[in-house]
PDB file of N, CA and C in Angstrom:
ATOM      1  N   MET M  28       5.239  24.028  22.487  1.00 64.00           N
ATOM      2  CA  MET M  28       3.866  24.262  22.131  1.00 64.00           C
ATOM      3  C   MET M  28       3.092  22.955  22.227  1.00 64.00           C
ATOM      4  N   THR M  29       1.914  22.998  22.772  1.00 87.00           N
ATOM      5  CA  THR M  29       1.083  21.818  22.937  1.00 87.00           C
ATOM      6  C   THR M  29       0.191  21.616  21.714  1.00 87.00           C
ATOM      7  N   MET M  30       0.090  20.389  21.278  1.00 83.00           N
ATOM      8  CA  MET M  30      -0.747  20.067  20.132  1.00 83.00           C
ATOM      9  C   MET M  30      -2.199  19.957  20.591  1.00 83.00           C
ATOM     10  N   THR M  31      -3.116  20.467  19.811  1.00 86.00           N
ATOM     11  CA  THR M  31      -4.536  20.357  20.149  1.00 86.00           C
ATOM     12  C   THR M  31      -5.078  19.011  19.661  1.00 86.00           C
ATOM     13  N   LEU M  32      -6.195  18.582  20.223  1.00 84.00           N
ATOM     14  CA  LEU M  32      -6.796  17.319  19.799  1.00 84.00           C
ATOM     15  C   LEU M  32      -7.199  17.329  18.323  1.00 84.00           C
ATOM     16  N   PRO M  33      -7.811  18.398  17.819  1.00 84.00           N
ATOM     17  CA  PRO M  33      -8.148  18.391  16.389  1.00 84.00           C
ATOM     18  C   PRO M  33      -6.920  18.280  15.479  1.00 84.00           C
ATOM     19  N   VAL M  34      -5.841  18.957  15.847  1.00 87.00           N
ATOM     20  CA  VAL M  34      -4.617  18.875  15.041  1.00 87.00           C
ATOM     21  C   VAL M  34      -4.038  17.460  15.109  1.00 87.00           C
ATOM     22  N   ALA M  35      -4.009  16.888  16.292  1.00 86.00           N
ATOM     23  CA  ALA M  35      -3.513  15.512  16.448  1.00 86.00           C
ATOM     24  C   ALA M  35      -4.365  14.548  15.632  1.00 86.00           C
ATOM     25  N   SER M  36      -5.672  14.737  15.680  1.00 85.00           N
ATOM     26  CA  SER M  36      -6.586  13.878  14.933  1.00 85.00           C
ATOM     27  C   SER M  36      -6.320  13.947  13.439  1.00 85.00           C
ATOM     28  N   LEU M  37      -6.163  15.151  12.923  1.00 88.00           N
ATOM     29  CA  LEU M  37      -5.885  15.311  11.494  1.00 88.00           C
ATOM     30  C   LEU M  37      -4.561  14.665  11.103  1.00 88.00           C
ATOM     31  N   ARG M  38      -3.558  14.864  11.924  1.00 90.00           N
ATOM     32  CA  ARG M  38      -2.238  14.288  11.636  1.00 90.00           C
ATOM     33  C   ARG M  38      -2.299  12.762  11.636  1.00 90.00           C
ATOM     34  N   ILE M  39      -2.939  12.201  12.647  1.00 90.00           N
ATOM     35  CA  ILE M  39      -3.027  10.740  12.758  1.00 90.00           C
ATOM     36  C   ILE M  39      -3.856  10.168  11.606  1.00 90.00           C
ATOM     37  N   THR M  40      -4.958  10.823  11.275  1.00 89.00           N
ATOM     38  CA  THR M  40      -5.792  10.371  10.159  1.00 89.00           C
ATOM     39  C   THR M  40      -4.988  10.354   8.865  1.00 89.00           C
ATOM     40  N   ARG M  41      -4.236  11.425   8.618  1.00 91.00           N
ATOM     41  CA  ARG M  41      -3.407  11.511   7.413  1.00 91.00           C
ATOM     42  C   ARG M  41      -2.375  10.374   7.385  1.00 91.00           C
ATOM     43  N   GLN M  42      -1.762  10.093   8.534  1.00 94.00           N
ATOM     44  CA  GLN M  42      -0.749   9.031   8.589  1.00 94.00           C
ATOM     45  C   GLN M  42      -1.362   7.647   8.397  1.00 94.00           C
ATOM     46  N   PHE M  43      -2.557   7.424   8.965  1.00 94.00           N
ATOM     47  CA  PHE M  43      -3.231   6.143   8.736  1.00 94.00           C
ATOM     48  C   PHE M  43      -3.508   5.953   7.250  1.00 94.00           C
ATOM     49  N   ARG M  44      -4.003   6.984   6.597  1.00 93.00           N
ATOM     50  CA  ARG M  44      -4.325   6.880   5.161  1.00 93.00           C
ATOM     51  C   ARG M  44      -3.068   6.613   4.329  1.00 93.00           C
ATOM     52  N   LYS M  45      -1.960   7.246   4.693  1.00 95.00           N
ATOM     53  CA  LYS M  45      -0.700   6.998   3.979  1.00 95.00           C
ATOM     54  C   LYS M  45      -0.253   5.554   4.177  1.00 95.00           C
ATOM     55  N   ALA M  46      -0.357   5.062   5.413  1.00 96.00           N
ATOM     56  CA  ALA M  46       0.046   3.682   5.700  1.00 96.00           C
ATOM     57  C   ALA M  46      -0.849   2.689   4.963  1.00 96.00           C
ATOM     58  N   GLU M  47      -2.148   2.948   4.940  1.00 96.00           N
ATOM     59  CA  GLU M  47      -3.088   2.067   4.236  1.00 96.00           C
ATOM     60  C   GLU M  47      -2.802   2.049   2.742  1.00 96.00           C
ATOM     61  N   LYS M  48      -2.525   3.211   2.171  1.00 96.00           N
ATOM     62  CA  LYS M  48      -2.198   3.272   0.741  1.00 96.00           C
ATOM     63  C   LYS M  48      -0.883   2.547   0.448  1.00 96.00           C
ATOM     64  N   SER M  49       0.077   2.686   1.347  1.00 97.00           N
ATOM     65  CA  SER M  49       1.362   2.003   1.154  1.00 97.00           C
ATOM     66  C   SER M  49       1.184   0.486   1.128  1.00 97.00           C
ATOM     67  N   LEU M  50       0.330  -0.031   2.014  1.00 97.00           N
ATOM     68  CA  LEU M  50       0.066  -1.475   2.010  1.00 97.00           C
ATOM     69  C   LEU M  50      -0.598  -1.893   0.700  1.00 97.00           C
ATOM     70  N   ASP M  51      -1.570  -1.110   0.235  1.00 97.00           N
ATOM     71  CA  ASP M  51      -2.208  -1.421  -1.047  1.00 97.00           C
ATOM     72  C   ASP M  51      -1.178  -1.420  -2.175  1.00 97.00           C
ATOM     73  N   ASP M  52      -0.329  -0.411  -2.204  1.00 98.00           N
ATOM     74  CA  ASP M  52       0.711  -0.329  -3.240  1.00 98.00           C
ATOM     75  C   ASP M  52       1.642  -1.538  -3.175  1.00 98.00           C
ATOM     76  N   ALA M  53       2.039  -1.925  -1.971  1.00 98.00           N
ATOM     77  CA  ALA M  53       2.932  -3.074  -1.823  1.00 98.00           C
ATOM     78  C   ALA M  53       2.266  -4.351  -2.322  1.00 98.00           C
ATOM     79  N   MET M  54       0.978  -4.529  -2.013  1.00 97.00           N
ATOM     80  CA  MET M  54       0.273  -5.727  -2.486  1.00 97.00           C
ATOM     81  C   MET M  54       0.163  -5.738  -4.004  1.00 97.00           C
ATOM     82  N   ILE M  55      -0.079  -4.575  -4.588  1.00 98.00           N
ATOM     83  CA  ILE M  55      -0.143  -4.484  -6.053  1.00 98.00           C
ATOM     84  C   ILE M  55       1.204  -4.845  -6.668  1.00 98.00           C
ATOM     85  N   HIS M  56       2.275  -4.266  -6.129  1.00 98.00           N
ATOM     86  CA  HIS M  56       3.609  -4.539  -6.682  1.00 98.00           C
ATOM     87  C   HIS M  56       3.985  -6.012  -6.528  1.00 98.00           C
ATOM     88  N   GLN M  57       3.645  -6.602  -5.402  1.00 97.00           N
ATOM     89  CA  GLN M  57       3.955  -8.023  -5.216  1.00 97.00           C
ATOM     90  C   GLN M  57       3.146  -8.895  -6.169  1.00 97.00           C
ATOM     91  N   SER M  58       1.894  -8.547  -6.379  1.00 97.00           N
ATOM     92  CA  SER M  58       1.065  -9.310  -7.315  1.00 97.00           C
ATOM     93  C   SER M  58       1.623  -9.218  -8.731  1.00 97.00           C
ATOM     94  N   GLU M  59       2.062  -8.034  -9.099  1.00 98.00           N
ATOM     95  CA  GLU M  59       2.670  -7.853 -10.423  1.00 98.00           C
ATOM     96  C   GLU M  59       3.956  -8.666 -10.541  1.00 98.00           C
ATOM     97  N   LEU M  60       4.765  -8.675  -9.489  1.00 98.00           N
ATOM     98  CA  LEU M  60       6.003  -9.458  -9.484  1.00 98.00           C
ATOM     99  C   LEU M  60       5.696 -10.945  -9.644  1.00 98.00           C
ATOM    100  N   PHE M  61       4.730 -11.428  -8.883  1.00 98.00           N
ATOM    101  CA  PHE M  61       4.321 -12.828  -8.949  1.00 98.00           C
ATOM    102  C   PHE M  61       3.914 -13.184 -10.381  1.00 98.00           C
ATOM    103  N   ALA M  62       3.056 -12.345 -10.971  1.00 97.00           N
ATOM    104  CA  ALA M  62       2.591 -12.594 -12.335  1.00 97.00           C
ATOM    105  C   ALA M  62       3.744 -12.543 -13.335  1.00 97.00           C
ATOM    106  N   SER M  63       4.675 -11.628 -13.138  1.00 98.00           N
ATOM    107  CA  SER M  63       5.824 -11.518 -14.048  1.00 98.00           C
ATOM    108  C   SER M  63       6.687 -12.767 -14.005  1.00 98.00           C
ATOM    109  N   ILE M  64       6.882 -13.314 -12.829  1.00 97.00           N
ATOM    110  CA  ILE M  64       7.700 -14.531 -12.711  1.00 97.00           C
ATOM    111  C   ILE M  64       7.016 -15.699 -13.413  1.00 97.00           C
ATOM    112  N   VAL M  65       5.705 -15.861 -13.181  1.00 96.00           N
ATOM    113  CA  VAL M  65       4.977 -16.951 -13.833  1.00 96.00           C
ATOM    114  C   VAL M  65       4.987 -16.756 -15.344  1.00 96.00           C
ATOM    115  N   SER M  66       4.761 -15.530 -15.806  1.00 96.00           N
ATOM    116  CA  SER M  66       4.781 -15.249 -17.249  1.00 96.00           C
ATOM    117  C   SER M  66       6.159 -15.516 -17.836  1.00 96.00           C
ATOM    118  N   ALA M  67       7.197 -15.094 -17.134  1.00 96.00           N
ATOM    119  CA  ALA M  67       8.562 -15.273 -17.649  1.00 96.00           C
ATOM    120  C   ALA M  67       8.908 -16.742 -17.808  1.00 96.00           C
ATOM    121  N   ARG M  68       8.554 -17.540 -16.823  1.00 95.00           N
ATOM    122  CA  ARG M  68       8.913 -18.963 -16.959  1.00 95.00           C
ATOM    123  C   ARG M  68       8.068 -19.642 -18.020  1.00 95.00           C
ATOM    124  N   THR M  69       6.840 -19.196 -18.218  1.00 93.00           N
ATOM    125  CA  THR M  69       5.989 -19.763 -19.263  1.00 93.00           C
ATOM    126  C   THR M  69       6.489 -19.357 -20.648  1.00 93.00           C
ATOM    127  N   GLU M  70       6.760 -18.074 -20.803  1.00 95.00           N
ATOM    128  CA  GLU M  70       7.132 -17.549 -22.124  1.00 95.00           C
ATOM    129  C   GLU M  70       8.557 -17.900 -22.540  1.00 95.00           C
ATOM    130  N   THR M  71       9.420 -18.160 -21.553  1.00 95.00           N
ATOM    131  CA  THR M  71      10.801 -18.531 -21.904  1.00 95.00           C
ATOM    132  C   THR M  71      10.981 -20.033 -22.018  1.00 95.00           C
ATOM    133  N   GLY M  72       9.981 -20.790 -21.565  1.00 93.00           N
ATOM    134  CA  GLY M  72      10.055 -22.247 -21.673  1.00 93.00           C
ATOM    135  C   GLY M  72      11.039 -22.908 -20.729  1.00 93.00           C
ATOM    136  N   VAL M  73      11.356 -22.261 -19.615  1.00 95.00           N
ATOM    137  CA  VAL M  73      12.334 -22.848 -18.690  1.00 95.00           C
ATOM    138  C   VAL M  73      11.766 -23.988 -17.859  1.00 95.00           C
ATOM    139  N   GLY M  74      10.489 -24.145 -17.860  1.00 90.00           N
ATOM    140  CA  GLY M  74       9.880 -25.246 -17.118  1.00 90.00           C
ATOM    141  C   GLY M  74       8.874 -24.736 -16.110  1.00 90.00           C
ATOM    142  N   PRO M  75       7.871 -25.553 -15.827  1.00 89.00           N
ATOM    143  CA  PRO M  75       6.767 -25.112 -14.971  1.00 89.00           C
ATOM    144  C   PRO M  75       7.112 -24.970 -13.489  1.00 89.00           C
ATOM    145  N   PHE M  76       8.198 -25.550 -13.039  1.00 93.00           N
ATOM    146  CA  PHE M  76       8.490 -25.503 -11.598  1.00 93.00           C
ATOM    147  C   PHE M  76       9.696 -24.642 -11.233  1.00 93.00           C
ATOM    148  N   VAL M  77      10.284 -24.004 -12.240  1.00 95.00           N
ATOM    149  CA  VAL M  77      11.410 -23.113 -11.976  1.00 95.00           C
ATOM    150  C   VAL M  77      10.904 -21.931 -11.143  1.00 95.00           C
ATOM    151  N   ALA M  78      11.638 -21.591 -10.108  1.00 96.00           N
ATOM    152  CA  ALA M  78      11.329 -20.480  -9.204  1.00 96.00           C
ATOM    153  C   ALA M  78      10.082 -20.731  -8.354  1.00 96.00           C
ATOM    154  N   HIS M  79       9.685 -21.995  -8.245  1.00 96.00           N
ATOM    155  CA  HIS M  79       8.540 -22.328  -7.398  1.00 96.00           C
ATOM    156  C   HIS M  79       8.780 -21.867  -5.958  1.00 96.00           C
ATOM    157  N   ASP M  80      10.001 -22.068  -5.477  1.00 97.00           N
ATOM    158  CA  ASP M  80      10.333 -21.639  -4.112  1.00 97.00           C
ATOM    159  C   ASP M  80      10.214 -20.118  -3.960  1.00 97.00           C
ATOM    160  N   VAL M  81      10.561 -19.389  -4.993  1.00 97.00           N
ATOM    161  CA  VAL M  81      10.445 -17.929  -4.978  1.00 97.00           C
ATOM    162  C   VAL M  81       8.973 -17.528  -4.912  1.00 97.00           C
ATOM    163  N   LEU M  82       8.135 -18.176  -5.706  1.00 97.00           N
ATOM    164  CA  LEU M  82       6.705 -17.878  -5.696  1.00 97.00           C
ATOM    165  C   LEU M  82       6.077 -18.181  -4.333  1.00 97.00           C
ATOM    166  N   LEU M  83       6.521 -19.258  -3.708  1.00 98.00           N
ATOM    167  CA  LEU M  83       6.019 -19.575  -2.372  1.00 98.00           C
ATOM    168  C   LEU M  83       6.371 -18.476  -1.368  1.00 98.00           C
ATOM    169  N   ARG M  84       7.591 -17.972  -1.467  1.00 98.00           N
ATOM    170  CA  ARG M  84       8.005 -16.895  -0.553  1.00 98.00           C
ATOM    171  C   ARG M  84       7.223 -15.606  -0.810  1.00 98.00           C
ATOM    172  N   ILE M  85       6.984 -15.307  -2.080  1.00 98.00           N
ATOM    173  CA  ILE M  85       6.194 -14.108  -2.396  1.00 98.00           C
ATOM    174  C   ILE M  85       4.765 -14.281  -1.872  1.00 98.00           C
ATOM    175  N   ALA M  86       4.203 -15.477  -2.035  1.00 97.00           N
ATOM    176  CA  ALA M  86       2.852 -15.734  -1.531  1.00 97.00           C
ATOM    177  C   ALA M  86       2.805 -15.566  -0.011  1.00 97.00           C
ATOM    178  N   LYS M  87       3.832 -16.034   0.684  1.00 98.00           N
ATOM    179  CA  LYS M  87       3.882 -15.842   2.144  1.00 98.00           C
ATOM    180  C   LYS M  87       4.005 -14.360   2.494  1.00 98.00           C
ATOM    181  N   SER M  88       4.773 -13.647   1.707  1.00 97.00           N
ATOM    182  CA  SER M  88       4.917 -12.215   1.925  1.00 97.00           C
ATOM    183  C   SER M  88       3.591 -11.493   1.695  1.00 97.00           C
ATOM    184  N   GLN M  89       2.846 -11.922   0.680  1.00 97.00           N
ATOM    185  CA  GLN M  89       1.527 -11.337   0.425  1.00 97.00           C
ATOM    186  C   GLN M  89       0.580 -11.611   1.589  1.00 97.00           C
ATOM    187  N   GLN M  90       0.638 -12.806   2.136  1.00 98.00           N
ATOM    188  CA  GLN M  90      -0.199 -13.139   3.290  1.00 98.00           C
ATOM    189  C   GLN M  90       0.165 -12.258   4.487  1.00 98.00           C
ATOM    190  N   ALA M  91       1.452 -12.015   4.658  1.00 98.00           N
ATOM    191  CA  ALA M  91       1.895 -11.142   5.753  1.00 98.00           C
ATOM    192  C   ALA M  91       1.360  -9.719   5.559  1.00 98.00           C
ATOM    193  N   LEU M  92       1.338  -9.241   4.323  1.00 97.00           N
ATOM    194  CA  LEU M  92       0.781  -7.911   4.057  1.00 97.00           C
ATOM    195  C   LEU M  92      -0.721  -7.874   4.333  1.00 97.00           C
ATOM    196  N   LEU M  93      -1.424  -8.936   3.979  1.00 97.00           N
ATOM    197  CA  LEU M  93      -2.855  -9.002   4.290  1.00 97.00           C
ATOM    198  C   LEU M  93      -3.090  -9.005   5.795  1.00 97.00           C
ATOM    199  N   ASP M  94      -2.247  -9.730   6.526  1.00 97.00           N
ATOM    200  CA  ASP M  94      -2.347  -9.718   7.988  1.00 97.00           C
ATOM    201  C   ASP M  94      -2.068  -8.321   8.525  1.00 97.00           C
ATOM    202  N   ALA M  95      -1.057  -7.676   7.977  1.00 97.00           N
ATOM    203  CA  ALA M  95      -0.722  -6.315   8.401  1.00 97.00           C
ATOM    204  C   ALA M  95      -1.878  -5.363   8.109  1.00 97.00           C
ATOM    205  N   GLU M  96      -2.514  -5.531   6.958  1.00 96.00           N
ATOM    206  CA  GLU M  96      -3.651  -4.687   6.602  1.00 96.00           C
ATOM    207  C   GLU M  96      -4.787  -4.848   7.621  1.00 96.00           C
ATOM    208  N   GLY M  97      -5.059  -6.081   8.017  1.00 96.00           N
ATOM    209  CA  GLY M  97      -6.100  -6.323   9.017  1.00 96.00           C
ATOM    210  C   GLY M  97      -5.773  -5.680  10.348  1.00 96.00           C
ATOM    211  N   ASN M  98      -4.521  -5.793  10.771  1.00 97.00           N
ATOM    212  CA  ASN M  98      -4.105  -5.172  12.029  1.00 97.00           C
ATOM    213  C   ASN M  98      -4.167  -3.651  11.948  1.00 97.00           C
ATOM    214  N   LEU M  99      -3.779  -3.100  10.812  1.00 97.00           N
ATOM    215  CA  LEU M  99      -3.843  -1.650  10.645  1.00 97.00           C
ATOM    216  C   LEU M  99      -5.296  -1.170  10.664  1.00 97.00           C
ATOM    217  N   ALA M 100      -6.187  -1.937  10.042  1.00 95.00           N
ATOM    218  CA  ALA M 100      -7.609  -1.574  10.054  1.00 95.00           C
ATOM    219  C   ALA M 100      -8.156  -1.585  11.480  1.00 95.00           C
ATOM    220  N   ARG M 101      -7.750  -2.588  12.273  1.00 96.00           N
ATOM    221  CA  ARG M 101      -8.194  -2.630  13.667  1.00 96.00           C
ATOM    222  C   ARG M 101      -7.641  -1.453  14.463  1.00 96.00           C
ATOM    223  N   ALA M 102      -6.383  -1.125  14.215  1.00 96.00           N
ATOM    224  CA  ALA M 102      -5.777   0.021  14.902  1.00 96.00           C
ATOM    225  C   ALA M 102      -6.485   1.313  14.507  1.00 96.00           C
ATOM    226  N   HIS M 103      -6.800   1.456  13.233  1.00 93.00           N
ATOM    227  CA  HIS M 103      -7.496   2.652  12.754  1.00 93.00           C
ATOM    228  C   HIS M 103      -8.874   2.754  13.421  1.00 93.00           C
ATOM    229  N   GLY M 104      -9.572   1.633  13.483  1.00 92.00           N
ATOM    230  CA  GLY M 104     -10.879   1.622  14.129  1.00 92.00           C
ATOM    231  C   GLY M 104     -10.800   2.008  15.596  1.00 92.00           C
ATOM    232  N   ARG M 105      -9.803   1.499  16.271  1.00 93.00           N
ATOM    233  CA  ARG M 105      -9.639   1.826  17.694  1.00 93.00           C
ATOM    234  C   ARG M 105      -9.304   3.299  17.885  1.00 93.00           C
ATOM    235  N   MET M 106      -8.442   3.839  17.026  1.00 91.00           N
ATOM    236  CA  MET M 106      -8.121   5.267  17.136  1.00 91.00           C
ATOM    237  C   MET M 106      -9.352   6.125  16.839  1.00 91.00           C
ATOM    238  N   THR M 107     -10.202   5.677  15.946  1.00 89.00           N
ATOM    239  CA  THR M 107     -11.446   6.394  15.680  1.00 89.00           C
ATOM    240  C   THR M 107     -12.312   6.411  16.937  1.00 89.00           C
ATOM    241  N   ASP M 108     -12.394   5.265  17.621  1.00 90.00           N
ATOM    242  CA  ASP M 108     -13.134   5.195  18.889  1.00 90.00           C
ATOM    243  C   ASP M 108     -12.552   6.159  19.919  1.00 90.00           C
ATOM    244  N   ILE M 109     -11.228   6.183  20.021  1.00 89.00           N
ATOM    245  CA  ILE M 109     -10.567   7.082  20.973  1.00 89.00           C
ATOM    246  C   ILE M 109     -10.868   8.530  20.611  1.00 89.00           C
ATOM    247  N   GLY M 110     -10.841   8.853  19.315  1.00 86.00           N
ATOM    248  CA  GLY M 110     -11.158  10.210  18.882  1.00 86.00           C
ATOM    249  C   GLY M 110     -12.573  10.608  19.269  1.00 86.00           C
ATOM    250  N   ARG M 111     -13.501   9.681  19.128  1.00 86.00           N
ATOM    251  CA  ARG M 111     -14.886   9.969  19.525  1.00 86.00           C
ATOM    252  C   ARG M 111     -14.977  10.200  21.032  1.00 86.00           C
ATOM    253  N   GLU M 112     -14.263   9.364  21.809  1.00 87.00           N
ATOM    254  CA  GLU M 112     -14.295   9.488  23.269  1.00 87.00           C
ATOM    255  C   GLU M 112     -13.699  10.820  23.728  1.00 87.00           C
ATOM    256  N   LYS M 113     -12.595  11.234  23.128  1.00 83.00           N
ATOM    257  CA  LYS M 113     -11.871  12.418  23.587  1.00 83.00           C
ATOM    258  C   LYS M 113     -12.395  13.722  22.992  1.00 83.00           C
ATOM    259  N   MET M 114     -12.977  13.648  21.788  1.00 82.00           N
ATOM    260  CA  MET M 114     -13.396  14.874  21.114  1.00 82.00           C
ATOM    261  C   MET M 114     -14.917  15.006  21.027  1.00 82.00           C
ATOM    262  N   ASN M 115     -15.633  13.972  21.429  1.00 79.00           N
ATOM    263  CA  ASN M 115     -17.090  13.955  21.295  1.00 79.00           C
ATOM    264  C   ASN M 115     -17.537  14.261  19.873  1.00 79.00           C
ATOM    265  N   ALA M 116     -16.769  13.800  18.916  1.00 69.00           N
ATOM    266  CA  ALA M 116     -17.076  14.021  17.507  1.00 69.00           C
ATOM    267  C   ALA M 116     -16.451  12.893  16.703  1.00 69.00           C
ATOM    268  N   ASP M 117     -16.870  12.780  15.468  1.00 69.00           N
ATOM    269  CA  ASP M 117     -16.293  11.771  14.589  1.00 69.00           C
ATOM    270  C   ASP M 117     -15.001  12.328  13.999  1.00 69.00           C
ATOM    271  N   PRO M 118     -13.839  11.793  14.420  1.00 63.00           N
ATOM    272  CA  PRO M 118     -12.563  12.331  13.934  1.00 63.00           C
ATOM    273  C   PRO M 118     -12.262  11.963  12.479  1.00 63.00           C
ATOM    274  N   CYS M 119     -13.043  11.058  11.927  1.00 69.00           N
ATOM    275  CA  CYS M 119     -12.829  10.629  10.544  1.00 69.00           C
ATOM    276  C   CYS M 119     -14.084  11.007   9.769  1.00 69.00           C
ATOM    277  N   PRO M 120     -14.132  12.197   9.180  1.00 61.00           N
ATOM    278  CA  PRO M 120     -15.352  12.680   8.531  1.00 61.00           C
ATOM    279  C   PRO M 120     -15.889  11.706   7.493  1.00 61.00           C
ATOM    280  N   PRO M 121     -17.208  11.475   7.475  1.00 57.00           N
ATOM    281  CA  PRO M 121     -17.789  10.497   6.554  1.00 57.00           C
ATOM    282  C   PRO M 121     -17.455  10.756   5.090  1.00 57.00           C
ATOM    283  N   GLU M 122     -17.413  12.010   4.668  1.00 49.00           N
ATOM    284  CA  GLU M 122     -17.128  12.287   3.257  1.00 49.00           C
ATOM    285  C   GLU M 122     -15.697  11.929   2.882  1.00 49.00           C
ATOM    286  N   LYS M 123     -14.840  11.708   3.856  1.00 54.00           N
ATOM    287  CA  LYS M 123     -13.446  11.361   3.584  1.00 54.00           C
ATOM    288  C   LYS M 123     -13.206   9.854   3.693  1.00 54.00           C
ATOM    289  N   ARG M 124     -14.153   9.118   4.245  1.00 52.00           N
ATOM    290  CA  ARG M 124     -13.969   7.682   4.445  1.00 52.00           C
ATOM    291  C   ARG M 124     -14.105   6.924   3.147  1.00 52.00           C
ATOM    292  N   GLU M 125     -13.364   5.839   3.066  1.00 55.00           N
ATOM    293  CA  GLU M 125     -13.507   4.924   1.952  1.00 55.00           C
ATOM    294  C   GLU M 125     -14.639   3.971   2.303  1.00 55.00           C
ATOM    295  N   THR M 126     -15.455   3.589   1.327  1.00 54.00           N
ATOM    296  CA  THR M 126     -16.518   2.630   1.572  1.00 54.00           C
ATOM    297  C   THR M 126     -16.383   1.484   0.592  1.00 54.00           C
ATOM    298  N   LEU M 127     -16.899   0.354   0.993  1.00 53.00           N
ATOM    299  CA  LEU M 127     -16.943  -0.791   0.106  1.00 53.00           C
ATOM    300  C   LEU M 127     -18.056  -0.555  -0.904  1.00 53.00           C
ATOM    301  N   PRO M 128     -17.952  -1.111  -2.102  1.00 55.00           N
ATOM    302  CA  PRO M 128     -18.990  -0.880  -3.119  1.00 55.00           C
ATOM    303  C   PRO M 128     -20.395  -1.214  -2.614  1.00 55.00           C
ATOM    304  N   GLU M 129     -20.535  -2.309  -1.871  1.00 58.00           N
ATOM    305  CA  GLU M 129     -21.866  -2.680  -1.386  1.00 58.00           C
ATOM    306  C   GLU M 129     -22.390  -1.696  -0.354  1.00 58.00           C
ATOM    307  N   GLU M 130     -21.507  -1.034   0.403  1.00 53.00           N
ATOM    308  CA  GLU M 130     -21.941  -0.031   1.378  1.00 53.00           C
ATOM    309  C   GLU M 130     -22.466   1.212   0.674  1.00 53.00           C
ATOM    310  N   SER M 131     -21.813   1.625  -0.406  1.00 50.00           N
ATOM    311  CA  SER M 131     -22.260   2.818  -1.105  1.00 50.00           C
ATOM    312  C   SER M 131     -23.569   2.548  -1.847  1.00 50.00           C
ATOM    313  N   GLN M 132     -23.812   1.306  -2.280  1.00 53.00           N
ATOM    314  CA  GLN M 132     -25.077   0.972  -2.935  1.00 53.00           C
ATOM    315  C   GLN M 132     -26.213   0.987  -1.921  1.00 53.00           C
ATOM    316  N   GLN M 133     -25.949   0.524  -0.685  1.00 53.00           N
ATOM    317  CA  GLN M 133     -26.967   0.512   0.361  1.00 53.00           C
ATOM    318  C   GLN M 133     -27.344   1.931   0.759  1.00 53.00           C
ATOM    319  N   ALA M 134     -26.384   2.838   0.715  1.00 50.00           N
ATOM    320  CA  ALA M 134     -26.632   4.222   1.103  1.00 50.00           C
ATOM    321  C   ALA M 134     -27.481   4.950   0.064  1.00 50.00           C
ATOM    322  N   ALA M 135     -27.420   4.485  -1.189  1.00 47.00           N
ATOM    323  CA  ALA M 135     -28.159   5.146  -2.280  1.00 47.00           C
ATOM    324  C   ALA M 135     -29.640   4.845  -2.257  1.00 47.00           C
TER     325      ALA M 135
END
């Protein structure tokens, strides 16, 4: 059975949103881990530089997630362009899009 363009669009949109949410969740969990390590060394009195190397690695991992988020956003934007070209419609309905706070204030 052949997949239709609208079905493909919906599937891809759903997968992009899942991937974007997963990146957000990963960044939240890493930030919490980072804070827990700093709190633990402060509250246990083990010293200010204990696990410094671990914190550096987590910070690098967070930067990698931010880079991944930027690449995913570019990929999502490009797929939206392709959807417009192939379907002559906006494959990502405006009411379903996430907006930045300043964008929603401008729209009001």
